[in-house]
């Protein structure tokens, strides 16, 4: 299967928790068409879920009037997924393992694992911020890499 | 829009098994933590979280599991997990949860390890 890199797949979903599953299913279908192994498809689904939930909750503040747009394209052996919202975005985060001890002791909030999971589950992550258009997370999975197809 | 989490409670050999059906997300917080709290209030100290009926866990759901394990630690309760897919076993390991619980294939194995 080939994909025109100028197009790809675009999904627009309401900013309501639960709709991340639509994007997950679409990502699963696309990754399957591209021949990804099942384990990598599961990684991608979780990464998409976390990125879309972040867009719904933090970017669009659960405002159902606003949409989250998910763009999936294949470009030079890379599956790129962008998740767009109308928020201010976040600065690029260093990959820091969560302090599970602090969370168990209640010293740190148990929440906030989404970004860490994304960074662990895909090959590249880019966060954009402070754009007048909104913000996005771009996730890249290398097709045909060691853990890919 | 969110799927509900349904929890069946069963007692086997002195172990409380919380068998979950549905999604473990932020919407599961009240049900799961309330069930756990009522069992610990009744004096129960051995638990198995059975995820075999769960297809979807997101980071909010993992946060709830962390909260539950935190309450278990305070109550000196032991909590083991079973029925997770290979993917979610990997996710649990990534976030460090294996330091506070153990993962088994099914509830029978988990119950055996609490005897």
mmCIF file of C-alpha atoms in Angstrom:
data_model
loop_
_atom_site.group_PDB
_atom_site.id
_atom_site.type_symbol
_atom_site.label_atom_id
_atom_site.label_comp_id
_atom_site.label_asym_id
_atom_site.label_seq_id
_atom_site.Cartn_x
_atom_site.Cartn_y
_atom_site.Cartn_z
ATOM 1 C CA UNK A 1 0.000 0.000 0.000
ATOM 2 C CA UNK A 2 1.322 3.452 -0.786
ATOM 3 C CA UNK A 3 0.111 6.765 0.546
ATOM 4 C CA UNK A 4 0.342 10.158 -1.092
ATOM 5 C CA UNK A 5 2.371 12.200 1.372
ATOM 6 C CA UNK A 6 0.460 15.323 0.432
ATOM 7 C CA UNK A 7 -2.763 13.826 1.801
ATOM 8 C CA UNK A 8 -2.996 11.103 4.377
ATOM 9 C CA UNK A 9 -5.754 10.700 6.947
ATOM 10 C CA UNK A 10 -7.474 13.575 8.752
ATOM 11 C CA UNK A 11 -9.912 13.136 11.631
ATOM 12 C CA UNK A 12 -11.816 15.862 13.457
ATOM 13 C CA UNK A 13 -13.299 14.923 16.813
ATOM 14 C CA UNK A 14 -15.238 16.778 19.540
ATOM 15 C CA UNK A 15 -13.366 17.764 22.682
ATOM 16 C CA UNK A 16 -15.148 15.199 24.805
ATOM 17 C CA UNK A 17 -13.403 12.397 26.660
ATOM 18 C CA UNK A 18 -14.106 9.074 25.027
ATOM 19 C CA UNK A 19 -13.692 10.306 21.467
ATOM 20 C CA UNK A 20 -9.986 9.543 21.670
ATOM 21 C CA UNK A 21 -11.063 5.997 20.845
ATOM 22 C CA UNK A 22 -12.052 7.116 17.347
ATOM 23 C CA UNK A 23 -8.535 8.370 16.705
ATOM 24 C CA UNK A 24 -7.064 5.227 18.254
ATOM 25 C CA UNK A 25 -9.100 2.994 15.965
ATOM 26 C CA UNK A 26 -8.090 5.026 12.931
ATOM 27 C CA UNK A 27 -4.442 4.810 13.922
ATOM 28 C CA UNK A 28 -4.796 1.086 14.467
ATOM 29 C CA UNK A 29 -6.348 0.616 11.030
ATOM 30 C CA UNK A 30 -3.655 2.661 9.310
ATOM 31 C CA UNK A 31 -0.782 0.968 11.134
ATOM 32 C CA UNK A 32 -2.264 -2.410 10.264
ATOM 33 C CA UNK A 33 -2.447 -1.449 6.574
ATOM 34 C CA UNK A 34 1.205 -0.384 6.782
ATOM 35 C CA UNK A 35 2.113 -3.807 8.158
ATOM 36 C CA UNK A 36 3.040 -2.851 11.728
ATOM 37 C CA UNK A 37 3.496 -5.735 14.164
ATOM 38 C CA UNK A 38 0.703 -6.017 16.790
ATOM 39 C CA UNK A 39 2.876 -4.807 19.664
ATOM 40 C CA UNK A 40 3.796 -1.638 17.779
ATOM 41 C CA UNK A 41 0.159 -1.039 16.910
ATOM 42 C CA UNK A 42 -0.699 -1.164 20.624
ATOM 43 C CA UNK A 43 2.104 1.303 21.360
ATOM 44 C CA UNK A 44 0.746 3.655 18.721
ATOM 45 C CA UNK A 45 -2.827 3.394 20.019
ATOM 46 C CA UNK A 46 -1.794 4.339 23.534
ATOM 47 C CA UNK A 47 0.344 7.217 22.296
ATOM 48 C CA UNK A 48 -2.530 8.551 20.176
ATOM 49 C CA UNK A 49 -4.917 8.161 23.106
ATOM 50 C CA UNK A 50 -2.687 10.161 25.429
ATOM 51 C CA UNK A 51 -2.042 12.897 22.863
ATOM 52 C CA UNK A 52 -5.727 13.283 22.060
ATOM 53 C CA UNK A 53 -6.761 13.262 25.729
ATOM 54 C CA UNK A 54 -4.171 15.966 26.379
ATOM 55 C CA UNK A 55 -5.614 18.017 23.517
ATOM 56 C CA UNK A 56 -9.183 17.527 24.775
ATOM 57 C CA UNK A 57 -8.478 18.261 28.440
ATOM 58 C CA UNK A 58 -5.641 20.771 28.435
ATOM 59 C CA UNK A 59 -5.615 22.238 24.928
ATOM 60 C CA UNK A 60 -9.330 22.658 24.382
ATOM 61 C CA UNK A 61 -10.353 22.611 28.068
ATOM 62 C CA UNK A 62 -13.139 20.063 27.391
ATOM 63 C CA UNK A 63 -14.983 22.675 25.315
ATOM 64 C CA UNK A 64 -17.242 20.603 23.079
ATOM 65 C CA UNK A 65 -17.510 23.524 20.652
ATOM 66 C CA UNK A 66 -13.851 23.002 19.775
ATOM 67 C CA UNK A 67 -12.415 20.150 17.759
ATOM 68 C CA UNK A 68 -9.250 18.152 18.050
ATOM 69 C CA UNK A 69 -7.775 17.445 14.629
ATOM 70 C CA UNK A 70 -5.623 14.366 14.097
ATOM 71 C CA UNK A 71 -3.506 14.177 10.944
ATOM 72 C CA UNK A 72 -1.734 10.975 9.941
ATOM 73 C CA UNK A 73 0.712 10.944 7.037
ATOM 74 C CA UNK A 74 3.401 8.654 5.719
ATOM 75 C CA UNK A 75 6.563 10.435 4.670
ATOM 76 C CA UNK A 76 9.891 8.840 3.744
ATOM 77 C CA UNK A 77 9.441 5.739 5.869
ATOM 78 C CA UNK A 78 7.932 7.636 8.783
ATOM 79 C CA UNK A 79 4.373 7.522 10.049
ATOM 80 C CA UNK A 80 3.713 10.994 11.403
ATOM 81 C CA UNK A 81 0.727 11.736 13.612
ATOM 82 C CA UNK A 82 -0.097 15.315 14.552
ATOM 83 C CA UNK A 83 -2.729 16.113 17.176
ATOM 84 C CA UNK A 84 -3.910 19.729 16.975
ATOM 85 C CA UNK A 85 -5.834 21.768 19.551
ATOM 86 C CA UNK A 86 -6.561 25.441 20.216
ATOM 87 C CA UNK A 87 -4.466 25.692 23.343
ATOM 88 C CA UNK A 88 -1.162 27.325 24.148
ATOM 89 C CA UNK A 89 0.730 24.065 24.026
ATOM 90 C CA UNK A 90 3.572 22.941 26.239
ATOM 91 C CA UNK A 91 7.282 23.402 25.977
ATOM 92 C CA UNK A 92 9.270 20.380 24.844
ATOM 93 C CA UNK A 93 9.698 18.145 27.830
ATOM 94 C CA UNK A 94 12.795 16.193 28.717
ATOM 95 C CA UNK A 95 12.186 12.492 29.021
ATOM 96 C CA UNK A 96 12.014 12.018 32.798
ATOM 97 C CA UNK A 97 10.859 8.790 34.346
ATOM 98 C CA UNK A 98 8.052 9.382 36.839
ATOM 99 C CA UNK A 99 8.933 9.083 40.512
ATOM 100 C CA UNK A 100 6.631 6.228 41.436
ATOM 101 C CA UNK A 101 7.697 6.347 45.098
ATOM 102 C CA UNK A 102 6.687 10.002 45.398
ATOM 103 C CA UNK A 103 3.354 9.248 43.742
ATOM 104 C CA UNK A 104 2.648 6.295 46.023
ATOM 105 C CA UNK A 105 3.536 8.396 49.070
ATOM 106 C CA UNK A 106 1.223 11.138 47.837
ATOM 107 C CA UNK A 107 4.060 13.667 47.575
ATOM 108 C CA UNK A 108 3.497 14.013 43.842
ATOM 109 C CA UNK A 109 0.245 13.967 41.884
ATOM 110 C CA UNK A 110 -0.476 10.464 40.590
ATOM 111 C CA UNK A 111 -1.707 11.990 37.334
ATOM 112 C CA UNK A 112 0.330 13.500 34.507
ATOM 113 C CA UNK A 113 1.821 10.342 33.005
ATOM 114 C CA UNK A 114 0.497 10.946 29.500
ATOM 115 C CA UNK A 115 3.463 12.817 28.056
ATOM 116 C CA UNK A 116 5.950 10.348 29.538
ATOM 117 C CA UNK A 117 4.064 7.440 27.953
ATOM 118 C CA UNK A 118 4.037 9.149 24.559
ATOM 119 C CA UNK A 119 7.797 9.702 24.723
ATOM 120 C CA UNK A 120 8.360 6.075 25.635
ATOM 121 C CA UNK A 121 6.067 4.578 23.008
ATOM 122 C CA UNK A 122 6.957 6.407 19.786
ATOM 123 C CA UNK A 123 10.292 7.114 18.088
ATOM 124 C CA UNK A 124 10.145 10.915 17.992
ATOM 125 C CA UNK A 125 7.977 13.534 19.707
ATOM 126 C CA UNK A 126 7.753 17.247 19.044
ATOM 127 C CA UNK A 127 5.623 19.699 20.973
ATOM 128 C CA UNK A 128 4.696 23.045 19.410
ATOM 129 C CA UNK A 129 3.495 25.996 21.484
ATOM 130 C CA UNK A 130 2.568 29.687 21.450
ATOM 131 C CA UNK A 131 1.139 29.616 17.961
ATOM 132 C CA UNK A 132 -1.783 31.896 17.103
ATOM 133 C CA UNK A 133 -3.355 28.878 15.381
ATOM 134 C CA UNK A 134 -3.156 26.693 18.467
ATOM 135 C CA UNK A 135 -0.722 23.952 19.277
ATOM 136 C CA UNK A 136 0.080 20.391 18.354
ATOM 137 C CA UNK A 137 1.981 17.301 19.329
ATOM 138 C CA UNK A 138 3.768 15.513 16.464
ATOM 139 C CA UNK A 139 4.592 11.858 16.994
ATOM 140 C CA UNK A 140 6.712 9.834 14.597
ATOM 141 C CA UNK A 141 6.995 6.080 14.263
ATOM 142 C CA UNK A 142 9.694 4.764 11.945
ATOM 143 C CA UNK A 143 8.319 2.240 9.506
ATOM 144 C CA UNK A 144 10.584 -0.769 9.145
ATOM 145 C CA UNK A 145 12.605 0.057 12.264
ATOM 146 C CA UNK A 146 13.789 -2.556 14.806
ATOM 147 C CA UNK A 147 10.508 -2.386 16.702
ATOM 148 C CA UNK A 148 8.329 -1.524 13.716
ATOM 149 C CA UNK A 149 7.044 -3.655 10.909
ATOM 150 C CA UNK B 1 -19.389 9.100 25.995
ATOM 151 C CA UNK B 2 -17.029 7.286 28.356
ATOM 152 C CA UNK B 3 -17.605 3.572 28.931
ATOM 153 C CA UNK B 4 -18.429 2.668 32.494
ATOM 154 C CA UNK B 5 -16.279 0.380 34.539
ATOM 155 C CA UNK B 6 -18.188 -2.472 36.160
ATOM 156 C CA UNK B 7 -16.592 -4.360 39.001
ATOM 157 C CA UNK B 8 -17.524 -7.813 40.271
ATOM 158 C CA UNK B 9 -16.312 -8.609 43.785
ATOM 159 C CA UNK B 10 -15.488 -12.175 44.714
ATOM 160 C CA UNK B 11 -13.780 -13.692 47.724
ATOM 161 C CA UNK B 12 -11.552 -16.729 47.225
ATOM 162 C CA UNK B 13 -9.411 -18.243 49.962
ATOM 163 C CA UNK B 14 -9.363 -15.033 51.967
ATOM 164 C CA UNK B 15 -8.496 -12.907 48.930
ATOM 165 C CA UNK B 16 -10.814 -10.250 47.515
ATOM 166 C CA UNK B 17 -10.827 -10.313 43.718
ATOM 167 C CA UNK B 18 -11.964 -7.108 42.038
ATOM 168 C CA UNK B 19 -12.779 -8.231 38.501
ATOM 169 C CA UNK B 20 -13.098 -5.267 36.187
ATOM 170 C CA UNK B 21 -15.125 -5.014 32.979
ATOM 171 C CA UNK B 22 -14.852 -1.992 30.695
ATOM 172 C CA UNK B 23 -12.419 0.906 30.607
ATOM 173 C CA UNK B 24 -10.055 2.056 33.337
ATOM 174 C CA UNK B 25 -10.072 5.833 32.830
ATOM 175 C CA UNK B 26 -10.790 8.898 34.948
ATOM 176 C CA UNK B 27 -14.433 7.845 35.053
ATOM 177 C CA UNK B 28 -13.469 4.680 36.950
ATOM 178 C CA UNK B 29 -12.114 6.547 39.950
ATOM 179 C CA UNK B 30 -15.209 6.613 42.107
ATOM 180 C CA UNK B 31 -16.238 3.000 41.506
ATOM 181 C CA UNK B 32 -12.829 1.378 41.865
ATOM 182 C CA UNK B 33 -11.580 3.362 44.857
ATOM 183 C CA UNK B 34 -14.946 3.120 46.646
ATOM 184 C CA UNK B 35 -14.983 -0.655 46.234
ATOM 185 C CA UNK B 36 -11.440 -0.939 47.522
ATOM 186 C CA UNK B 37 -12.069 1.387 50.460
ATOM 187 C CA UNK B 38 -15.202 -0.479 51.559
ATOM 188 C CA UNK B 39 -13.298 -3.780 51.530
ATOM 189 C CA UNK B 40 -10.348 -2.438 53.523
ATOM 190 C CA UNK B 41 -12.781 -0.811 55.979
ATOM 191 C CA UNK B 42 -14.269 -4.280 56.462
ATOM 192 C CA UNK B 43 -10.803 -5.576 57.352
ATOM 193 C CA UNK B 44 -9.760 -7.155 54.083
ATOM 194 C CA UNK B 45 -6.014 -7.021 53.381
ATOM 195 C CA UNK B 46 -5.407 -9.295 50.374
ATOM 196 C CA UNK B 47 -6.543 -8.181 46.959
ATOM 197 C CA UNK B 48 -6.315 -9.152 43.318
ATOM 198 C CA UNK B 49 -7.144 -6.634 40.598
ATOM 199 C CA UNK B 50 -8.348 -8.685 37.640
ATOM 200 C CA UNK B 51 -7.951 -6.782 34.376
ATOM 201 C CA UNK B 52 -8.962 -9.639 32.070
ATOM 202 C CA UNK B 53 -12.210 -7.837 31.164
ATOM 203 C CA UNK B 54 -10.443 -4.540 30.462
ATOM 204 C CA UNK B 55 -9.461 -3.475 26.943
ATOM 205 C CA UNK B 56 -8.485 0.128 27.534
ATOM 206 C CA UNK B 57 -6.444 1.788 30.268
ATOM 207 C CA UNK B 58 -5.239 5.355 29.873
ATOM 208 C CA UNK B 59 -2.902 7.423 32.018
ATOM 209 C CA UNK B 60 -5.813 8.647 34.162
ATOM 210 C CA UNK B 61 -6.660 5.026 34.855
ATOM 211 C CA UNK B 62 -3.063 4.306 35.786
ATOM 212 C CA UNK B 63 -3.223 7.242 38.190
ATOM 213 C CA UNK B 64 -6.220 5.605 39.867
ATOM 214 C CA UNK B 65 -4.289 2.326 40.213
ATOM 215 C CA UNK B 66 -1.446 4.312 41.793
ATOM 216 C CA UNK B 67 -3.907 5.895 44.235
ATOM 217 C CA UNK B 68 -5.282 2.459 45.073
ATOM 218 C CA UNK B 69 -1.788 1.064 45.696
ATOM 219 C CA UNK B 70 -1.038 4.102 47.830
ATOM 220 C CA UNK B 71 -4.096 3.368 49.985
ATOM 221 C CA UNK B 72 -3.082 -0.313 50.110
ATOM 222 C CA UNK B 73 0.334 0.651 51.441
ATOM 223 C CA UNK B 74 -1.223 2.838 54.149
ATOM 224 C CA UNK B 75 -3.555 0.005 55.142
ATOM 225 C CA UNK B 76 -0.814 -2.650 54.975
ATOM 226 C CA UNK B 77 -2.767 -4.470 52.313
ATOM 227 C CA UNK B 78 -1.240 -6.506 49.496
ATOM 228 C CA UNK B 79 -2.526 -5.984 45.985
ATOM 229 C CA UNK B 80 -1.612 -8.202 43.038
ATOM 230 C CA UNK B 81 -2.741 -7.709 39.439
ATOM 231 C CA UNK B 82 -3.693 -10.220 36.779
ATOM 232 C CA UNK B 83 -5.131 -10.446 33.291
ATOM 233 C CA UNK B 84 -3.271 -7.500 31.774
ATOM 234 C CA UNK B 85 -2.426 -7.683 28.076
ATOM 235 C CA UNK B 86 1.266 -7.790 27.168
ATOM 236 C CA UNK B 87 1.055 -4.131 26.170
ATOM 237 C CA UNK B 88 -0.332 -2.956 29.493
ATOM 238 C CA UNK B 89 2.101 -5.141 31.433
ATOM 239 C CA UNK B 90 4.788 -3.176 29.578
ATOM 240 C CA UNK B 91 3.101 0.131 30.443
ATOM 241 C CA UNK B 92 2.814 -0.838 34.126
ATOM 242 C CA UNK B 93 6.521 -1.640 34.107
ATOM 243 C CA UNK B 94 7.370 1.658 32.366
ATOM 244 C CA UNK B 95 5.730 3.754 35.055
ATOM 245 C CA UNK B 96 7.288 1.722 37.857
ATOM 246 C CA UNK B 97 4.202 -0.044 39.178
ATOM 247 C CA UNK B 98 5.955 -3.407 39.495
ATOM 248 C CA UNK B 99 7.700 -1.988 42.531
ATOM 249 C CA UNK B 100 4.343 -1.966 44.350
ATOM 250 C CA UNK B 101 2.464 -4.870 42.828
ATOM 251 C CA UNK B 102 3.079 -8.113 40.978
ATOM 252 C CA UNK B 103 1.599 -9.166 37.664
ATOM 253 C CA UNK B 104 0.139 -12.598 36.988
ATOM 254 C CA UNK B 105 -1.642 -14.216 34.070
ATOM 255 C CA UNK B 106 -4.854 -15.050 35.875
ATOM 256 C CA UNK B 107 -6.616 -14.707 39.229
ATOM 257 C CA UNK B 108 -5.904 -18.309 40.275
ATOM 258 C CA UNK B 109 -2.136 -17.691 40.094
ATOM 259 C CA UNK B 110 -2.447 -14.378 41.871
ATOM 260 C CA UNK B 111 -4.597 -15.816 44.681
ATOM 261 C CA UNK B 112 -2.091 -18.638 45.147
ATOM 262 C CA UNK B 113 0.688 -16.087 45.701
ATOM 263 C CA UNK B 114 -1.308 -14.471 48.470
ATOM 264 C CA UNK B 115 -1.597 -17.671 50.523
#
